[in-house]
Short mmCIF file of N, CA, C and O in Angstrom, two decimals:
data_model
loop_
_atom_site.label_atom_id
_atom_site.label_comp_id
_atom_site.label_asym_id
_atom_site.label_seq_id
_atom_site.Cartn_x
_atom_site.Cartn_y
_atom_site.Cartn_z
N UNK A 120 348.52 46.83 134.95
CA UNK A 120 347.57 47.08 133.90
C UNK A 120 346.21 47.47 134.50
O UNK A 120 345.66 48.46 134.00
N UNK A 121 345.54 46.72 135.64
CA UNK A 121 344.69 47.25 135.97
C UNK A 121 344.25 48.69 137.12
O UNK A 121 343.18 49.27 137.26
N UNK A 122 345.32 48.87 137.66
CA UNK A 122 346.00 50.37 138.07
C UNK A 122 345.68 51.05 137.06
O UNK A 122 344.67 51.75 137.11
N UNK A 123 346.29 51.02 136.19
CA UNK A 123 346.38 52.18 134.67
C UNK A 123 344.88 52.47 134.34
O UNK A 123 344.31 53.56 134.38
N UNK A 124 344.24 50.90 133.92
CA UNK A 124 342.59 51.32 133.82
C UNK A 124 341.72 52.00 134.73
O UNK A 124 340.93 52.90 134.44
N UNK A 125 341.93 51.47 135.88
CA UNK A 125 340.99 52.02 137.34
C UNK A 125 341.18 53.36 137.12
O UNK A 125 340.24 54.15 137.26
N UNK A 126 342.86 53.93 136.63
CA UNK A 126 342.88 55.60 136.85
C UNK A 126 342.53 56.11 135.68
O UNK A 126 342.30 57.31 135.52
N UNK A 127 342.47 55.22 134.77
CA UNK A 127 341.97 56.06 133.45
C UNK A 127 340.18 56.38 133.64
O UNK A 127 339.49 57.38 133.40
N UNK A 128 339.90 55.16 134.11
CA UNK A 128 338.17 55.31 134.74
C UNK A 128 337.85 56.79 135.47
O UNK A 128 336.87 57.49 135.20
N UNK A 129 338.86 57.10 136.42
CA UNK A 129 339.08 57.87 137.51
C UNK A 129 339.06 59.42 137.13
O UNK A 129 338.46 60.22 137.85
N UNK A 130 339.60 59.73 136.19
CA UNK A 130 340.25 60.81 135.43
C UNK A 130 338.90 61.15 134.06
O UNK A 130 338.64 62.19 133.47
N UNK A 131 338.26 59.73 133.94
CA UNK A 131 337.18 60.77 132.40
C UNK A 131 336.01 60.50 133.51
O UNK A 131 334.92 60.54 132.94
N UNK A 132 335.90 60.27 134.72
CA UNK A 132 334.19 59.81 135.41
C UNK A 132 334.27 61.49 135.75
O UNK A 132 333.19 62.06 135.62
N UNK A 133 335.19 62.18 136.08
CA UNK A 133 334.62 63.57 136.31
C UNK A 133 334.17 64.46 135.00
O UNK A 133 333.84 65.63 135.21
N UNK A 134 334.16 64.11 134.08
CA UNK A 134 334.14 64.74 132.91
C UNK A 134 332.10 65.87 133.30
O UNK A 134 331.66 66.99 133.56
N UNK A 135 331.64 64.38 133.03
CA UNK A 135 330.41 64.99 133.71
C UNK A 135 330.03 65.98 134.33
O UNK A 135 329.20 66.83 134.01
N UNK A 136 331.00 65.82 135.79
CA UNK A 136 330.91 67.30 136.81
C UNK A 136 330.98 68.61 136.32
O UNK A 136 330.16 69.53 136.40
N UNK A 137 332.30 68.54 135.70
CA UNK A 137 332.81 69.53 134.85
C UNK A 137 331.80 70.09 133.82
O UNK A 137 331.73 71.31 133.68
N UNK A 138 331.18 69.45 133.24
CA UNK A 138 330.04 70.10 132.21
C UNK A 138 328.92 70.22 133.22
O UNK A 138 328.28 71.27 133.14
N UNK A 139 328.68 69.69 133.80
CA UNK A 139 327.62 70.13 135.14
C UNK A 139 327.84 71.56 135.66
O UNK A 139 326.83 72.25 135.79
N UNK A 140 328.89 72.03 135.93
CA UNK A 140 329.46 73.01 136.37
C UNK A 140 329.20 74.16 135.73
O UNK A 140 328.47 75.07 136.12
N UNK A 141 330.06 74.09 134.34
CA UNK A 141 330.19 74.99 133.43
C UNK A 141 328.53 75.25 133.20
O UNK A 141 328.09 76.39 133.36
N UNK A 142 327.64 74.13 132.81
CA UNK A 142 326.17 74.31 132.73
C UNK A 142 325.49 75.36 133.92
O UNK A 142 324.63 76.23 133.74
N UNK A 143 325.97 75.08 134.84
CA UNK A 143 325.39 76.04 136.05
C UNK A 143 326.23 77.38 136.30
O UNK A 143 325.82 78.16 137.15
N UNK A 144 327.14 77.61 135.73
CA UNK A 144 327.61 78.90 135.94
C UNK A 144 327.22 79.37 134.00
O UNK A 144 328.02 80.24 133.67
N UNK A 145 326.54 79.11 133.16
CA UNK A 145 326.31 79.51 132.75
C UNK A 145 324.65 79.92 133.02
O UNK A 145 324.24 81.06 132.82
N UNK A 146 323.87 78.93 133.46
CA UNK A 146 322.76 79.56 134.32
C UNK A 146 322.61 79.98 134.94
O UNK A 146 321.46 80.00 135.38
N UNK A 147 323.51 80.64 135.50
CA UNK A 147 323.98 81.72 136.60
C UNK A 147 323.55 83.20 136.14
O UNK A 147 322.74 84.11 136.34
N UNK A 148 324.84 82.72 135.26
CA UNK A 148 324.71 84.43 134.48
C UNK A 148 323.53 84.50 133.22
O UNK A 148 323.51 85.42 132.41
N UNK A 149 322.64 83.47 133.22
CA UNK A 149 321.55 83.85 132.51
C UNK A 149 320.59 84.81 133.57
O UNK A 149 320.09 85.93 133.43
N UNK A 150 320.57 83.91 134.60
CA UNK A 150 319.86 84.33 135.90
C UNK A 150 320.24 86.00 136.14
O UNK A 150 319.36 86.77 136.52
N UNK A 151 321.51 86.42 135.90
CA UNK A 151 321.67 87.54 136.41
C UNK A 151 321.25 88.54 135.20
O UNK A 151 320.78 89.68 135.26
N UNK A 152 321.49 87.93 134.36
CA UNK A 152 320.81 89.02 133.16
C UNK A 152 319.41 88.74 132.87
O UNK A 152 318.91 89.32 131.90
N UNK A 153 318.69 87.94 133.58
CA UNK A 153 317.35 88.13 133.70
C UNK A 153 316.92 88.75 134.97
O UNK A 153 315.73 88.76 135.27
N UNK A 154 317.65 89.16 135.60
CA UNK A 154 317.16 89.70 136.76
C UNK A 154 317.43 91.68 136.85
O UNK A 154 316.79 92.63 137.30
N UNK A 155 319.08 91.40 135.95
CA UNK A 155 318.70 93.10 135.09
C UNK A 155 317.85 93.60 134.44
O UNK A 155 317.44 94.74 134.65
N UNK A 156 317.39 92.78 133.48
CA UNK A 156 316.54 92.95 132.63
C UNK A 156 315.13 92.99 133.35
O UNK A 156 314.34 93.82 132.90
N UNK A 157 314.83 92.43 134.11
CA UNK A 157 314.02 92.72 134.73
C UNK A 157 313.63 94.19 135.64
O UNK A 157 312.59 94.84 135.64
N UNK A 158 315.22 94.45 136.56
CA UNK A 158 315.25 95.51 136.80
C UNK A 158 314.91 96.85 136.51
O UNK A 158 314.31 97.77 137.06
N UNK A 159 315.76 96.54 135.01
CA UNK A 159 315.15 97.83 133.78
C UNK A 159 313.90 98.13 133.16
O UNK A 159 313.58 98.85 132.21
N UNK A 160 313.22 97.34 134.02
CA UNK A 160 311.88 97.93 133.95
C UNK A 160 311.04 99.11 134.63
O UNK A 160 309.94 99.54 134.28
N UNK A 161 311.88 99.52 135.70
CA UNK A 161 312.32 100.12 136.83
C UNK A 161 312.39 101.39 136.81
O UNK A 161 311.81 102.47 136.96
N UNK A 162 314.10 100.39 136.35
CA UNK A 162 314.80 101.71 136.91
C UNK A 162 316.01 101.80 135.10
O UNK A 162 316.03 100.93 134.23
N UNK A 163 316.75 103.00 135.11
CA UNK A 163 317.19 102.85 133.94
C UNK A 163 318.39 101.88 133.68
O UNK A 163 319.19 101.75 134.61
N UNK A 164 318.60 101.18 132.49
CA UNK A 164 319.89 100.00 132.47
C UNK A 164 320.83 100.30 133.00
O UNK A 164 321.21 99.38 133.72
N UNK A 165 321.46 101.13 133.05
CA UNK A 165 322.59 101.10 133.66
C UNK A 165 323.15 100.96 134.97
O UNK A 165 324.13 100.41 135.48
N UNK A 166 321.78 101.93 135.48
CA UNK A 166 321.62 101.28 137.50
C UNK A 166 321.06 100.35 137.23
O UNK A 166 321.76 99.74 138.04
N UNK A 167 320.36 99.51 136.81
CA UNK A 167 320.03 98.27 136.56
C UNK A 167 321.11 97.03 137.04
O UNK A 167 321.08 96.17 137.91
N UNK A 168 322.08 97.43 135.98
CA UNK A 168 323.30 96.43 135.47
C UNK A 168 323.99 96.86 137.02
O UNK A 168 324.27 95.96 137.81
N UNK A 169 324.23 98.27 137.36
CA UNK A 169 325.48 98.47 138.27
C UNK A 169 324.66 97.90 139.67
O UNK A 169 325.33 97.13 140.36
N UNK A 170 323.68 98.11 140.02
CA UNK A 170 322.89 96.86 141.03
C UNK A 170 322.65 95.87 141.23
O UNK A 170 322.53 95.31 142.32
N UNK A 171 322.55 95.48 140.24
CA UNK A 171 323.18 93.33 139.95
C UNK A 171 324.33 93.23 140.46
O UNK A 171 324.48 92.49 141.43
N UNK A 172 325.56 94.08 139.86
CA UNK A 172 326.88 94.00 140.09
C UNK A 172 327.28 93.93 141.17
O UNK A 172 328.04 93.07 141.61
N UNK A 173 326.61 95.24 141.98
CA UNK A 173 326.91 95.36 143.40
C UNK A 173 326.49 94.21 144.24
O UNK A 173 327.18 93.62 145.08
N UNK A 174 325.73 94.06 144.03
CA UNK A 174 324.46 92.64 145.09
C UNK A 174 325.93 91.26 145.04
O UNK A 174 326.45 90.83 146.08
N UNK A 175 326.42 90.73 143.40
CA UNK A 175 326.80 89.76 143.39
C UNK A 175 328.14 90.39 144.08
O UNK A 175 328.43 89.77 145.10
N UNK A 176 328.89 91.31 143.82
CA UNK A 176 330.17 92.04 144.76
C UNK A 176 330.20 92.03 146.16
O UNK A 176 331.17 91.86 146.90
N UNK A 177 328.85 92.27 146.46
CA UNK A 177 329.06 92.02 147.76
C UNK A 177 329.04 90.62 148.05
O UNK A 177 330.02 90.16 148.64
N UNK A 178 327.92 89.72 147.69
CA UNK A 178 327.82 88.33 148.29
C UNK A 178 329.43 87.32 148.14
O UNK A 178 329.86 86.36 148.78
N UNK A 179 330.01 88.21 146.88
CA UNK A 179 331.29 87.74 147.08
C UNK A 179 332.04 88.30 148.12
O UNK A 179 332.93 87.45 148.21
N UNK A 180 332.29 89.17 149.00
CA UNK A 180 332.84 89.33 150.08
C UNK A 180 332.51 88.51 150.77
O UNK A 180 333.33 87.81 151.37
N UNK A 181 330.93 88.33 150.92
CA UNK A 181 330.74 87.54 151.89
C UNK A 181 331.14 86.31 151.89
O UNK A 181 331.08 85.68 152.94
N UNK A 182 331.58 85.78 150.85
CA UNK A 182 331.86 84.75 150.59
C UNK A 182 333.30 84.08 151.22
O UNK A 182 333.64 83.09 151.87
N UNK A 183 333.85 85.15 150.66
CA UNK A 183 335.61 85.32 151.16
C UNK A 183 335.70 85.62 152.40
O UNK A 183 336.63 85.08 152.99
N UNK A 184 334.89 86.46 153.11
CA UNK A 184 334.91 86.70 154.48
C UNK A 184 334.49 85.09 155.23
O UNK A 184 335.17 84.85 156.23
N UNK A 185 333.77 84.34 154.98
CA UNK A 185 333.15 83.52 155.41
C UNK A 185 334.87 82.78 154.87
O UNK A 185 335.83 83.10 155.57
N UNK A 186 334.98 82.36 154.34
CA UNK A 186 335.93 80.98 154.01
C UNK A 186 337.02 81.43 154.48
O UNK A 186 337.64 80.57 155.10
N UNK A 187 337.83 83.11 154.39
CA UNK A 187 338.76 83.46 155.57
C UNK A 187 338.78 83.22 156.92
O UNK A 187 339.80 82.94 157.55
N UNK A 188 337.75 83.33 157.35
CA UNK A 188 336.98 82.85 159.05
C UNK A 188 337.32 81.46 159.35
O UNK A 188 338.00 81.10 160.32
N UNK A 189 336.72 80.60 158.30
CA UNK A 189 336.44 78.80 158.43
C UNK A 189 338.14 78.43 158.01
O UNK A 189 338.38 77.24 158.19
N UNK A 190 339.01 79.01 157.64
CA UNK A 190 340.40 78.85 157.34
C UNK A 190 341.42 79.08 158.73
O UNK A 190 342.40 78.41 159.07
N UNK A 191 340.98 79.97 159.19
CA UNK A 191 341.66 80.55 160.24
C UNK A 191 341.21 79.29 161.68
O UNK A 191 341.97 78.66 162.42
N UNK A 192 339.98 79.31 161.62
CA UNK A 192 339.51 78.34 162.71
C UNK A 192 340.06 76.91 162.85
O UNK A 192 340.14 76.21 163.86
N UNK A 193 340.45 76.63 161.37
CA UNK A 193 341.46 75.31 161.75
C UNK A 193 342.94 75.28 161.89
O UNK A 193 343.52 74.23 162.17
#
């Protein structure tokens, strides 16, 4: 019985994270559409938007390149 509780504890204490999460990847992409929008002050929306795109496209390579590297090394 107290197994069952400890894991029921175990299983809703992340609940939190999870909306933590979702909260920050939605401030994410506020961030990125304030930073187009910003852009388009510029330059016209659409290179605006396709230069955000690219910036976060790439940092995702880098991303994958980096965690392919740190994968391989162990």
């Amino acid at each position: 019985m107290a197994v069952r509780h400890s894991a029921r504890e175990e299983m809703t204490g992340g609940r939190p994270f999870v909306a933590a999460d979702v909260l920050g990847l939605f401030a994410a992409q506020a961030l990125l559409a304030t930073c187009t929008a910003a852009l388009a002050l510029v330059l016209p929306v659409s290179t605006a938007a396709l230069a955000i795109t690219g910036v976060v496209a790439a940092a995702a390579v880098v991303a994958a390149l980096a965690g392919k590297q740190r994968k391989a090394h162990r």
